[in-house]
mmCIF file of C-alpha atoms in Angstrom:
data_model
loop_
_atom_site.group_PDB
_atom_site.id
_atom_site.type_symbol
_atom_site.label_atom_id
_atom_site.label_comp_id
_atom_site.label_asym_id
_atom_site.label_seq_id
_atom_site.Cartn_x
_atom_site.Cartn_y
_atom_site.Cartn_z
ATOM 1 C CA MET E 8 92.361 87.819 109.775
ATOM 2 C CA SER E 9 89.168 86.860 109.645
ATOM 3 C CA LEU E 10 87.644 84.807 106.038
ATOM 4 C CA SER E 11 84.552 85.934 106.485
ATOM 5 C CA ARG E 12 81.734 86.362 103.565
ATOM 6 C CA ARG E 13 81.952 90.119 104.302
ATOM 7 C CA SER E 14 85.549 90.109 103.892
ATOM 8 C CA PHE E 15 84.861 88.241 100.503
ATOM 9 C CA LEU E 16 82.554 90.704 99.525
ATOM 10 C CA GLY E 17 84.594 93.829 100.168
ATOM 11 C CA GLY E 18 87.576 92.194 98.372
ATOM 12 C CA ALA E 19 85.476 91.503 95.286
ATOM 13 C CA GLY E 20 83.735 95.025 95.549
ATOM 14 C CA ALA E 21 87.769 96.246 95.043
ATOM 15 C CA LEU E 22 88.230 94.335 92.354
ATOM 16 C CA ALA E 23 84.812 95.401 90.639
ATOM 17 C CA GLY E 24 86.593 98.864 90.738
ATOM 18 C CA LEU E 25 89.665 97.944 89.355
ATOM 19 C CA GLY E 26 87.688 96.243 86.861
ATOM 20 C CA ALA E 27 86.407 99.443 85.614
ATOM 21 C CA LEU E 28 89.853 100.233 84.590
ATOM 22 C CA THR E 29 90.497 97.499 82.074
ATOM 23 C CA ALA E 30 89.244 98.913 79.460
ATOM 24 C CA CYS E 31 92.728 101.113 79.499
ATOM 25 C CA SER E 32 94.842 97.808 79.354
ATOM 26 C CA PRO E 33 96.492 97.351 76.169
ATOM 27 C CA THR E 34 95.841 95.218 73.466
ATOM 28 C CA ASP E 35 99.361 94.514 72.245
ATOM 29 C CA GLY E 36 101.646 94.263 74.758
ATOM 30 C CA SER E 37 104.809 94.404 72.803
ATOM 31 C CA GLN E 38 103.955 98.002 71.865
ATOM 32 C CA GLN E 39 101.744 99.455 74.708
ATOM 33 C CA SER E 40 101.636 98.567 78.371
ATOM 34 C CA VAL E 41 100.989 99.505 81.896
ATOM 35 C CA TRP E 42 102.973 99.271 84.981
ATOM 36 C CA SER E 43 101.728 99.847 88.246
ATOM 37 C CA THR E 44 104.490 101.013 91.358
ATOM 38 C CA TYR E 45 105.028 103.513 93.935
ATOM 39 C CA GLY E 46 103.981 107.116 93.968
ATOM 40 C CA VAL E 47 105.612 109.842 92.424
ATOM 41 C CA GLY E 48 108.326 111.546 93.373
ATOM 42 C CA THR E 49 109.911 108.483 94.927
ATOM 43 C CA GLY E 50 113.123 106.644 93.981
ATOM 44 C CA THR E 51 111.373 103.825 92.709
ATOM 45 C CA TYR E 52 109.141 105.690 90.439
ATOM 46 C CA ASN E 53 111.571 107.735 89.293
ATOM 47 C CA ASP E 54 113.723 104.769 88.052
ATOM 48 C CA LEU E 55 111.058 102.957 86.445
ATOM 49 C CA ALA E 56 110.049 106.484 84.675
ATOM 50 C CA ALA E 57 113.134 106.804 83.135
ATOM 51 C CA VAL E 58 113.227 103.278 82.058
ATOM 52 C CA ALA E 59 110.176 103.376 80.664
ATOM 53 C CA ASN E 60 110.813 106.641 78.929
ATOM 54 C CA THR E 61 113.751 105.447 77.316
ATOM 55 C CA LEU E 62 111.601 102.437 75.973
ATOM 56 C CA THR E 63 109.236 104.727 74.567
ATOM 57 C CA GLN E 64 111.939 107.051 72.790
ATOM 58 C CA VAL E 65 113.861 104.157 71.627
ATOM 59 C CA ASN E 66 111.570 101.210 70.614
ATOM 60 C CA GLY E 67 107.988 102.914 70.643
ATOM 61 C CA ARG E 68 106.720 101.168 73.890
ATOM 62 C CA GLN E 69 104.083 102.895 75.426
ATOM 63 C CA VAL E 70 104.143 102.589 79.047
ATOM 64 C CA ARG E 71 101.584 104.045 81.281
ATOM 65 C CA LEU E 72 102.468 104.270 84.834
ATOM 66 C CA MET E 73 99.785 103.980 87.833
ATOM 67 C CA THR E 74 100.968 104.624 91.002
ATOM 68 C CA SER E 75 99.633 103.803 94.749
ATOM 69 C CA SER E 76 101.165 104.379 98.446
ATOM 70 C CA THR E 77 99.739 100.739 99.197
ATOM 71 C CA GLY E 78 101.120 97.365 98.756
ATOM 72 C CA MET E 79 97.606 96.384 97.542
ATOM 73 C CA GLY E 80 97.060 99.307 95.472
ATOM 74 C CA ARG E 81 100.425 98.503 93.441
ATOM 75 C CA MET E 82 99.559 94.364 93.400
ATOM 76 C CA ALA E 83 95.790 94.374 93.014
ATOM 77 C CA PRO E 84 95.996 95.890 89.308
ATOM 78 C CA LEU E 85 98.588 93.145 88.066
ATOM 79 C CA ILE E 86 96.747 90.161 89.652
ATOM 80 C CA ASN E 87 93.058 91.966 88.143
ATOM 81 C CA GLY E 88 94.412 92.377 84.762
ATOM 82 C CA THR E 89 94.354 96.370 84.969
ATOM 83 C CA ALA E 90 98.158 96.786 85.081
ATOM 84 C CA ASP E 91 100.499 94.292 82.646
ATOM 85 C CA PHE E 92 103.431 94.868 84.871
ATOM 86 C CA ALA E 93 104.223 95.762 88.493
ATOM 87 C CA ARG E 94 107.238 97.234 90.183
ATOM 88 C CA SER E 95 106.507 96.921 93.685
ATOM 89 C CA GLY E 96 107.416 96.261 97.397
ATOM 90 C CA ASP E 97 107.686 92.357 98.776
ATOM 91 C CA GLU E 98 103.959 92.493 98.341
ATOM 92 C CA TYR E 99 104.979 90.356 95.216
ATOM 93 C CA TYR E 100 106.417 87.803 97.775
ATOM 94 C CA TYR E 101 103.225 87.577 99.828
ATOM 95 C CA ALA E 102 100.883 87.402 97.110
ATOM 96 C CA PHE E 103 103.051 84.526 95.566
ATOM 97 C CA GLU E 104 102.755 82.671 98.748
ATOM 98 C CA GLY E 105 98.905 83.936 99.899
ATOM 99 C CA ASP E 106 100.121 85.465 103.161
ATOM 100 C CA ASP E 107 98.851 88.191 104.814
ATOM 101 C CA GLU E 108 96.120 90.455 102.977
ATOM 102 C CA PHE E 109 96.458 87.686 100.559
ATOM 103 C CA CYS E 110 94.777 84.901 102.775
ATOM 104 C CA SER E 111 91.537 85.570 101.696
ATOM 105 C CA PRO E 112 88.721 84.081 99.842
ATOM 106 C CA THR E 113 89.256 87.158 97.221
ATOM 107 C CA TRP E 114 93.263 86.303 96.448
ATOM 108 C CA GLY E 115 94.911 83.084 98.021
ATOM 109 C CA PRO E 116 98.595 82.262 96.407
ATOM 110 C CA GLN E 117 98.865 84.603 92.819
ATOM 111 C CA PRO E 118 101.270 83.146 89.853
ATOM 112 C CA ILE E 119 103.714 85.767 90.202
ATOM 113 C CA ARG E 120 106.785 85.669 87.884
ATOM 114 C CA GLN E 121 109.786 88.230 88.706
ATOM 115 C CA VAL E 122 111.149 90.010 85.083
ATOM 116 C CA TRP E 123 113.749 92.242 86.241
ATOM 117 C CA THR E 124 115.701 92.567 89.640
ATOM 118 C CA PRO E 125 117.462 95.875 90.162
ATOM 119 C CA ARG E 126 119.222 95.842 93.884
ATOM 120 C CA GLY E 127 118.822 98.866 95.903
ATOM 121 C CA ASN E 128 119.044 99.861 99.604
ATOM 122 C CA TYR E 129 116.393 100.494 101.891
ATOM 123 C CA GLY E 130 116.635 101.454 105.796
ATOM 124 C CA VAL E 131 115.393 103.995 109.061
ATOM 125 C CA LEU E 132 116.327 107.357 108.784
ATOM 126 C CA VAL E 133 116.378 110.070 111.404
ATOM 127 C CA ARG E 134 117.001 113.485 111.893
ATOM 128 C CA LYS E 135 120.488 114.094 113.544
ATOM 129 C CA ASP E 136 119.014 116.727 115.960
ATOM 130 C CA SER E 137 116.725 113.578 117.354
ATOM 131 C CA GLY E 138 119.347 112.327 119.900
ATOM 132 C CA ILE E 139 118.870 109.008 117.677
ATOM 133 C CA GLU E 140 122.282 107.482 116.770
ATOM 134 C CA THR E 141 121.434 103.627 117.166
ATOM 135 C CA VAL E 142 118.712 101.538 116.574
ATOM 136 C CA GLU E 143 118.463 100.807 120.042
ATOM 137 C CA ASP E 144 118.082 104.723 120.487
ATOM 138 C CA LEU E 145 114.302 104.045 118.525
ATOM 139 C CA GLU E 146 112.961 102.788 122.277
ATOM 140 C CA GLY E 147 110.086 105.228 123.471
ATOM 141 C CA ARG E 148 110.294 107.140 120.113
ATOM 142 C CA ASN E 149 107.374 107.756 117.498
ATOM 143 C CA TYR E 150 107.949 104.986 115.044
ATOM 144 C CA PRO E 151 105.944 104.679 111.509
ATOM 145 C CA ASN E 152 103.197 102.077 111.414
ATOM 146 C CA LEU E 153 102.704 102.118 107.494
ATOM 147 C CA VAL E 154 98.887 101.709 106.487
ATOM 148 C CA GLY E 155 98.435 99.041 104.213
ATOM 149 C CA ALA E 156 101.629 98.296 103.925
ATOM 150 C CA THR E 157 102.165 95.094 105.791
ATOM 151 C CA SER E 158 105.354 93.952 104.118
ATOM 152 C CA ILE E 159 107.029 97.362 105.046
ATOM 153 C CA ASN E 160 105.885 97.159 108.684
ATOM 154 C CA ARG E 161 107.424 93.639 108.806
ATOM 155 C CA LYS E 162 110.776 95.221 107.800
ATOM 156 C CA LEU E 163 110.444 97.991 110.254
ATOM 157 C CA GLU E 164 109.875 95.197 112.995
ATOM 158 C CA ALA E 165 113.044 93.469 111.666
ATOM 159 C CA PHE E 166 114.954 96.738 112.334
ATOM 160 C CA LEU E 167 113.542 97.136 115.707
ATOM 161 C CA ASN E 168 114.793 93.481 116.233
ATOM 162 C CA TYR E 169 118.330 94.337 115.322
ATOM 163 C CA GLY E 170 118.339 96.682 118.295
ATOM 164 C CA GLY E 171 116.954 94.168 120.389
ATOM 165 C CA LEU E 172 113.655 96.067 120.351
ATOM 166 C CA THR E 173 110.413 95.333 119.403
ATOM 167 C CA ARG E 174 107.031 97.298 118.282
ATOM 168 C CA ALA E 175 105.736 97.238 121.718
ATOM 169 C CA ASP E 176 109.174 98.919 122.709
ATOM 170 C CA THR E 177 108.472 102.338 120.369
ATOM 171 C CA ASN E 178 105.215 104.659 120.370
ATOM 172 C CA LEU E 179 103.473 103.196 116.782
ATOM 173 C CA VAL E 180 102.060 106.134 114.782
ATOM 174 C CA ASN E 181 99.643 105.421 111.875
ATOM 175 C CA THR E 182 100.938 106.936 108.634
ATOM 176 C CA THR E 183 101.447 106.072 104.991
ATOM 177 C CA TYR E 184 104.826 105.296 102.991
ATOM 178 C CA ALA E 185 104.474 108.975 101.299
ATOM 179 C CA GLY E 186 103.295 110.740 104.443
ATOM 180 C CA GLN E 187 106.089 109.721 106.470
ATOM 181 C CA ILE E 188 108.342 112.558 105.592
ATOM 182 C CA GLU E 189 106.221 115.336 106.265
ATOM 183 C CA MET E 190 105.411 113.800 109.521
ATOM 184 C CA LEU E 191 109.358 113.486 110.607
ATOM 185 C CA LYS E 192 109.373 117.151 109.749
ATOM 186 C CA THR E 193 106.991 118.049 111.916
ATOM 187 C CA GLY E 194 108.262 116.002 114.732
ATOM 188 C CA GLN E 195 105.162 113.601 114.709
ATOM 189 C CA LEU E 196 107.550 110.972 113.988
ATOM 190 C CA ASP E 197 111.027 110.220 114.988
ATOM 191 C CA ALA E 198 112.337 107.804 112.245
ATOM 192 C CA LEU E 199 110.949 106.782 108.788
ATOM 193 C CA TYR E 200 111.400 104.160 106.373
ATOM 194 C CA GLN E 201 112.927 105.146 102.881
ATOM 195 C CA ASN E 202 114.916 103.994 99.929
ATOM 196 C CA VAL E 203 118.285 105.687 100.207
ATOM 197 C CA VAL E 204 118.052 107.783 96.870
ATOM 198 C CA GLY E 205 114.889 109.870 95.503
ATOM 199 C CA SER E 206 113.558 113.237 94.880
ATOM 200 C CA ASN E 207 111.526 112.950 98.234
ATOM 201 C CA VAL E 208 114.576 111.734 100.678
ATOM 202 C CA GLU E 209 116.915 113.957 99.063
ATOM 203 C CA GLU E 210 114.483 117.421 99.614
ATOM 204 C CA LEU E 211 114.243 115.919 103.387
ATOM 205 C CA ALA E 212 118.114 115.557 103.447
ATOM 206 C CA SER E 213 118.671 119.094 101.635
ATOM 207 C CA GLN E 214 116.419 120.866 104.780
ATOM 208 C CA TYR E 215 117.120 118.576 107.678
ATOM 209 C CA PRO E 216 120.419 116.792 108.445
ATOM 210 C CA ILE E 217 119.708 113.118 108.549
ATOM 211 C CA ARG E 218 121.328 109.756 109.742
ATOM 212 C CA TRP E 219 120.943 106.424 108.324
ATOM 213 C CA LEU E 220 121.001 103.289 111.247
ATOM 214 C CA ASP E 221 123.351 101.304 110.817
ATOM 215 C CA LEU E 222 123.161 97.577 110.857
ATOM 216 C CA SER E 223 126.785 96.536 110.618
ATOM 217 C CA SER E 224 127.485 93.907 113.073
ATOM 218 C CA GLU E 225 129.058 90.116 112.359
ATOM 219 C CA ASP E 226 126.405 88.994 115.299
ATOM 220 C CA PRO E 227 124.174 86.907 113.290
ATOM 221 C CA SER E 228 121.527 86.746 116.045
ATOM 222 C CA ARG E 229 120.921 90.475 115.072
ATOM 223 C CA PHE E 230 119.246 89.205 111.888
ATOM 224 C CA GLU E 231 117.352 86.039 113.321
ATOM 225 C CA SER E 232 114.078 87.554 111.929
ATOM 226 C CA TRP E 233 114.595 88.414 109.011
ATOM 227 C CA GLU E 234 113.993 85.218 107.659
ATOM 228 C CA ARG E 235 110.831 85.348 108.797
ATOM 229 C CA LEU E 236 109.976 89.320 108.466
ATOM 230 C CA ALA E 237 112.242 89.921 105.526
ATOM 231 C CA PRO E 238 112.997 87.036 103.221
ATOM 232 C CA ILE E 239 113.472 89.195 100.523
ATOM 233 C CA ALA E 240 116.147 91.207 102.249
ATOM 234 C CA ARG E 241 120.153 90.871 103.140
ATOM 235 C CA PRO E 242 122.276 93.227 104.964
ATOM 236 C CA GLY E 243 123.902 95.565 102.436
ATOM 237 C CA ARG E 244 126.767 98.536 102.683
ATOM 238 C CA PHE E 245 125.695 101.907 100.356
ATOM 239 C CA THR E 246 127.285 104.745 99.690
ATOM 240 C CA GLY E 247 126.110 107.579 97.834
ATOM 241 C CA GLY E 248 122.664 107.840 99.662
ATOM 242 C CA ALA E 249 120.852 110.913 101.122
ATOM 243 C CA GLY E 250 122.703 112.670 103.644
ATOM 244 C CA LEU E 251 125.644 110.818 103.142
ATOM 245 C CA ALA E 252 128.892 112.899 102.615
ATOM 246 C CA LYS E 253 131.434 111.478 100.176
ATOM 247 C CA GLY E 254 133.159 108.721 101.571
ATOM 248 C CA GLU E 255 130.499 107.892 103.964
ATOM 249 C CA SER E 256 128.526 104.469 103.830
ATOM 250 C CA ALA E 257 126.217 102.723 106.344
ATOM 251 C CA VAL E 258 124.739 99.011 105.978
ATOM 252 C CA ASN E 259 120.973 98.760 106.135
ATOM 253 C CA MET E 260 118.516 96.348 104.016
ATOM 254 C CA GLN E 261 119.657 95.495 100.660
ATOM 255 C CA TYR E 262 116.976 93.967 98.306
ATOM 256 C CA SER E 263 115.208 94.152 94.985
ATOM 257 C CA ILE E 264 111.802 95.986 94.067
ATOM 258 C CA PRO E 265 111.445 93.847 91.177
ATOM 259 C CA LEU E 266 109.358 94.072 87.802
ATOM 260 C CA THR E 267 107.114 91.537 87.612
ATOM 261 C CA THR E 268 104.346 90.278 86.070
ATOM 262 C CA LEU E 269 101.905 86.826 85.771
ATOM 263 C CA SER E 270 102.909 83.782 84.295
ATOM 264 C CA THR E 271 100.365 84.081 82.080
ATOM 265 C CA ARG E 272 102.191 87.134 80.260
ATOM 266 C CA PRO E 273 103.292 85.726 76.953
ATOM 267 C CA ALA E 274 106.821 84.732 77.029
ATOM 268 C CA ASP E 275 107.917 86.547 73.858
ATOM 269 C CA GLU E 276 106.860 89.492 75.369
ATOM 270 C CA VAL E 277 108.643 89.329 78.567
ATOM 271 C CA ALA E 278 111.761 88.380 76.637
ATOM 272 C CA GLN E 279 111.475 91.434 74.516
ATOM 273 C CA LEU E 280 111.167 93.926 77.461
ATOM 274 C CA ALA E 281 113.934 92.287 79.262
ATOM 275 C CA THR E 282 115.749 92.554 76.396
ATOM 276 C CA GLN E 283 115.094 96.412 76.023
ATOM 277 C CA ILE E 284 115.376 96.631 79.502
ATOM 278 C CA HIS E 285 119.618 95.477 79.122
ATOM 279 C CA GLU E 286 120.229 96.796 75.939
ATOM 280 C CA ASN E 287 119.041 100.337 76.237
ATOM 281 C CA PHE E 288 121.028 100.737 79.902
ATOM 282 C CA ASP E 289 123.251 103.258 78.842
ATOM 283 C CA ARG E 290 120.769 105.198 77.512
ATOM 284 C CA TYR E 291 118.901 105.688 80.992
ATOM 285 C CA LYS E 292 121.743 104.789 83.774
ATOM 286 C CA ASP E 293 122.330 108.342 84.613
ATOM 287 C CA ALA E 294 118.865 109.291 84.246
ATOM 288 C CA THR E 295 118.844 108.983 87.946
ATOM 289 C CA GLN E 296 121.068 107.980 90.910
ATOM 290 C CA ASP E 297 119.634 104.674 91.132
ATOM 291 C CA ALA E 298 119.022 103.933 87.948
ATOM 292 C CA LYS E 299 122.489 102.422 87.775
ATOM 293 C CA MET E 300 121.121 99.172 89.679
ATOM 294 C CA PHE E 301 119.438 98.346 86.453
ATOM 295 C CA ALA E 302 122.582 96.974 85.077
ATOM 296 C CA LEU E 303 122.818 93.062 84.383
ATOM 297 C CA ASP E 304 125.751 92.894 86.932
ATOM 298 C CA LYS E 305 123.593 94.597 89.770
ATOM 299 C CA ILE E 306 120.410 93.149 89.494
ATOM 300 C CA MET E 307 119.856 90.057 92.445
ATOM 301 C CA PHE E 308 119.134 86.907 91.820
ATOM 302 C CA ASP E 309 119.514 86.177 95.606
ATOM 303 C CA PRO E 310 117.120 85.809 97.721
ATOM 304 C CA MET E 311 115.197 84.146 95.185
ATOM 305 C CA VAL E 312 112.004 83.775 96.589
ATOM 306 C CA VAL E 313 109.326 83.875 93.675
ATOM 307 C CA PRO E 314 110.470 81.990 90.354
ATOM 308 C CA PHE E 315 111.312 84.030 87.048
ATOM 309 C CA HIS E 316 109.261 84.493 84.280
ATOM 310 C CA ASP E 317 110.297 82.166 81.621
ATOM 311 C CA GLY E 318 110.661 85.052 79.009
ATOM 312 C CA ALA E 319 112.935 86.785 81.085
ATOM 313 C CA ARG E 320 115.231 83.509 81.932
ATOM 314 C CA SER E 321 115.361 82.686 78.480
ATOM 315 C CA VAL E 322 117.232 85.897 78.165
ATOM 316 C CA PHE E 323 119.281 85.340 81.318
ATOM 317 C CA LEU E 324 120.228 82.054 79.736
ATOM 318 C CA ASP E 325 121.300 83.855 76.456
ATOM 319 C CA LEU E 326 123.289 86.496 78.650
ATOM 320 C CA GLY E 327 125.032 83.620 80.627
ATOM 321 C CA VAL E 328 124.188 84.628 84.027
ATOM 322 C CA TRP E 329 121.493 81.910 84.768
ATOM 323 C CA THR E 330 123.240 79.239 86.697
ATOM 324 C CA PRO E 331 122.859 75.573 87.566
ATOM 325 C CA HIS E 332 121.880 76.566 91.175
ATOM 326 C CA MET E 333 119.357 79.474 90.167
ATOM 327 C CA GLN E 334 117.845 76.888 87.993
ATOM 328 C CA ARG E 335 117.751 74.256 90.895
ATOM 329 C CA ARG E 336 116.080 77.195 92.835
ATOM 330 C CA HIS E 337 113.785 78.072 90.193
ATOM 331 C CA GLU E 338 112.306 74.837 89.714
ATOM 332 C CA ALA E 339 111.753 74.438 93.623
ATOM 333 C CA LEU E 340 109.579 77.417 93.250
ATOM 334 C CA LEU E 341 107.494 76.201 90.947
ATOM 335 C CA ASP E 342 107.393 72.870 92.775
ATOM 336 C CA ARG E 343 106.215 75.169 95.606
ATOM 337 C CA GLU E 344 103.882 77.060 93.681
ATOM 338 C CA GLY E 345 102.044 73.756 93.044
ATOM 339 C CA LEU E 346 101.768 72.554 96.482
ATOM 340 C CA LEU E 347 100.058 76.132 97.699
ATOM 341 C CA LEU E 348 97.738 75.816 95.045
ATOM 342 C CA ASP E 349 97.025 72.462 95.742
ATOM 343 C CA ALA E 350 96.655 73.231 99.560
ATOM 344 C CA TRP E 351 94.864 76.411 99.442
ATOM 345 C CA PRO E 352 91.030 75.341 98.516
ATOM 346 C CA PRO E 353 90.977 72.886 101.385
ATOM 347 C CA PHE E 354 92.638 75.453 103.598
ATOM 348 C CA LEU E 355 90.337 78.023 102.897
ATOM 349 C CA GLU E 356 87.148 75.719 103.065
ATOM 350 C CA GLN E 357 88.380 74.697 106.751
ATOM 351 C CA HIS E 358 89.252 78.271 107.896
ATOM 352 C CA ARG E 359 87.280 80.448 105.858
ATOM 353 C CA GLU E 360 85.406 81.558 109.194
ATOM 354 C CA ASP E 361 88.904 81.752 111.237
ATOM 355 C CA ASP E 362 90.267 85.069 112.551
ATOM 356 C CA ALA E 363 93.458 83.408 112.707
ATOM 357 C CA ALA E 364 93.579 82.084 109.440
ATOM 358 C CA ALA E 365 96.526 83.932 108.077
ATOM 359 C CA GLN E 366 98.798 82.838 110.910
ATOM 360 C CA LYS E 367 97.645 79.069 110.531
ATOM 361 C CA TRP E 368 98.426 79.279 106.544
ATOM 362 C CA PHE E 369 101.720 80.389 107.631
ATOM 363 C CA ASP E 370 102.150 77.573 110.106
ATOM 364 C CA TRP E 371 100.915 74.974 107.624
ATOM 365 C CA LYS E 372 103.518 75.932 105.380
ATOM 366 C CA GLN E 373 106.387 75.852 107.516
ATOM 367 C CA GLU E 374 105.627 72.569 108.548
ATOM 368 C CA ASN E 375 104.641 71.351 105.382
ATOM 369 C CA LEU E 376 106.596 72.420 102.490
ATOM 370 C CA PRO E 377 110.277 71.660 101.747
ATOM 371 C CA ASP E 378 113.138 74.022 102.587
ATOM 372 C CA LEU E 379 114.158 75.818 99.186
ATOM 373 C CA PRO E 380 117.545 75.014 97.745
ATOM 374 C CA PRO E 381 120.618 77.789 98.450
ATOM 375 C CA ILE E 382 122.404 79.320 95.487
ATOM 376 C CA GLU E 383 125.471 78.783 95.819
ATOM 377 C CA ASP E 384 127.161 79.518 92.687
ATOM 378 C CA LEU E 385 126.717 83.322 92.817
ATOM 379 C CA PRO E 386 129.308 85.273 90.997
ATOM 380 C CA GLU E 387 131.755 86.891 93.996
ATOM 381 C CA ASP E 388 130.799 90.557 93.968
ATOM 382 C CA ASP E 389 126.925 89.523 94.179
ATOM 383 C CA ALA E 390 127.212 86.514 96.963
ATOM 384 C CA SER E 391 129.532 89.358 98.826
ATOM 385 C CA ALA E 392 126.290 91.593 99.230
ATOM 386 C CA ALA E 393 128.444 94.295 99.880
ATOM 387 C CA ASP E 394 127.834 96.515 96.500
ATOM 388 C CA THR E 395 127.518 100.029 97.328
ATOM 389 C CA GLN E 396 123.930 102.379 96.256
ATOM 390 C CA GLY E 397 126.467 104.833 94.658
ATOM 391 C CA ASP E 398 130.082 105.330 93.381
ATOM 392 C CA ASP E 399 131.542 107.583 95.523
ATOM 393 C CA ALA E 400 132.794 105.521 98.107
#
């Protein structure tokens, strides 16, 4: 990635375009807010819409959802100030770290904070008539390369690594997250990456029998690349996914697509929002198949790769779910943020014209930043990573 003046101006132009929307930003964050997220019809959007509608009806909180099919399109409005909160993929992690698209003069490491972290399961599915039964069978097949979604492409690579494959072993096909389903229907793709629930994938399963590629294994070598490619994820078993019969299950990636904000968001506002999400759970838990994952005992604290906002942390402390090891990890992440922010300006100055800047930034962090302490005092059900997506097992 080049840190050239041209890339800087291009990014600045994008910010200017977003800035034109700032007049729509709320002036009273406790009653009005803008949340950015995935496109209409995705499971992530449907869940968030259910929560937002409930908070509007019960608490008078006016929420406008902004949608985008790209990670940058979801995160940029938050950083720019157009959105107050964002429910995004692991672009929240890359923004915090200043990696990939965020390794540029326009961005760099960002003060991202987690607010609420519902767990979910996400994986690679194929049509049953494709002849693909295992990850190994993807060799030579049409495999998605998502435009503007580096984080998902990394997870797609981690899936291949599980089967001893790399991206070079497949025929990569450029597409968008939303465009995958139609391309699978028409044979342009042999596999796609999706949340295991959601109207889009449910509709697909109603038209074509589908299979979720299973990642069940006791061999740790199959997951060696996950720390590098998918640090927010862990293997997790699910039931109740699209296309699964009652009692069927599979293992894929379990991680949170969290509701995030910036560190500068007022703590009382964030605490109020977290409290409302928790106290209204019974009102929206059945609105979508995955809304139940917003329950306090279903949210994920591990892997914790970005600090929690102080407002959210205060709520978790009051509710008795914040542990000493979580606090230790949280403080280590704050220390890491300080080191990142200190190191970024001199690094940028040195590598502004370097096409390999993103890799060199990643390597610098590996060599110079301390390891984060593990969280070893999780409740047993959370530590097991065995929670299911549905409840029909």
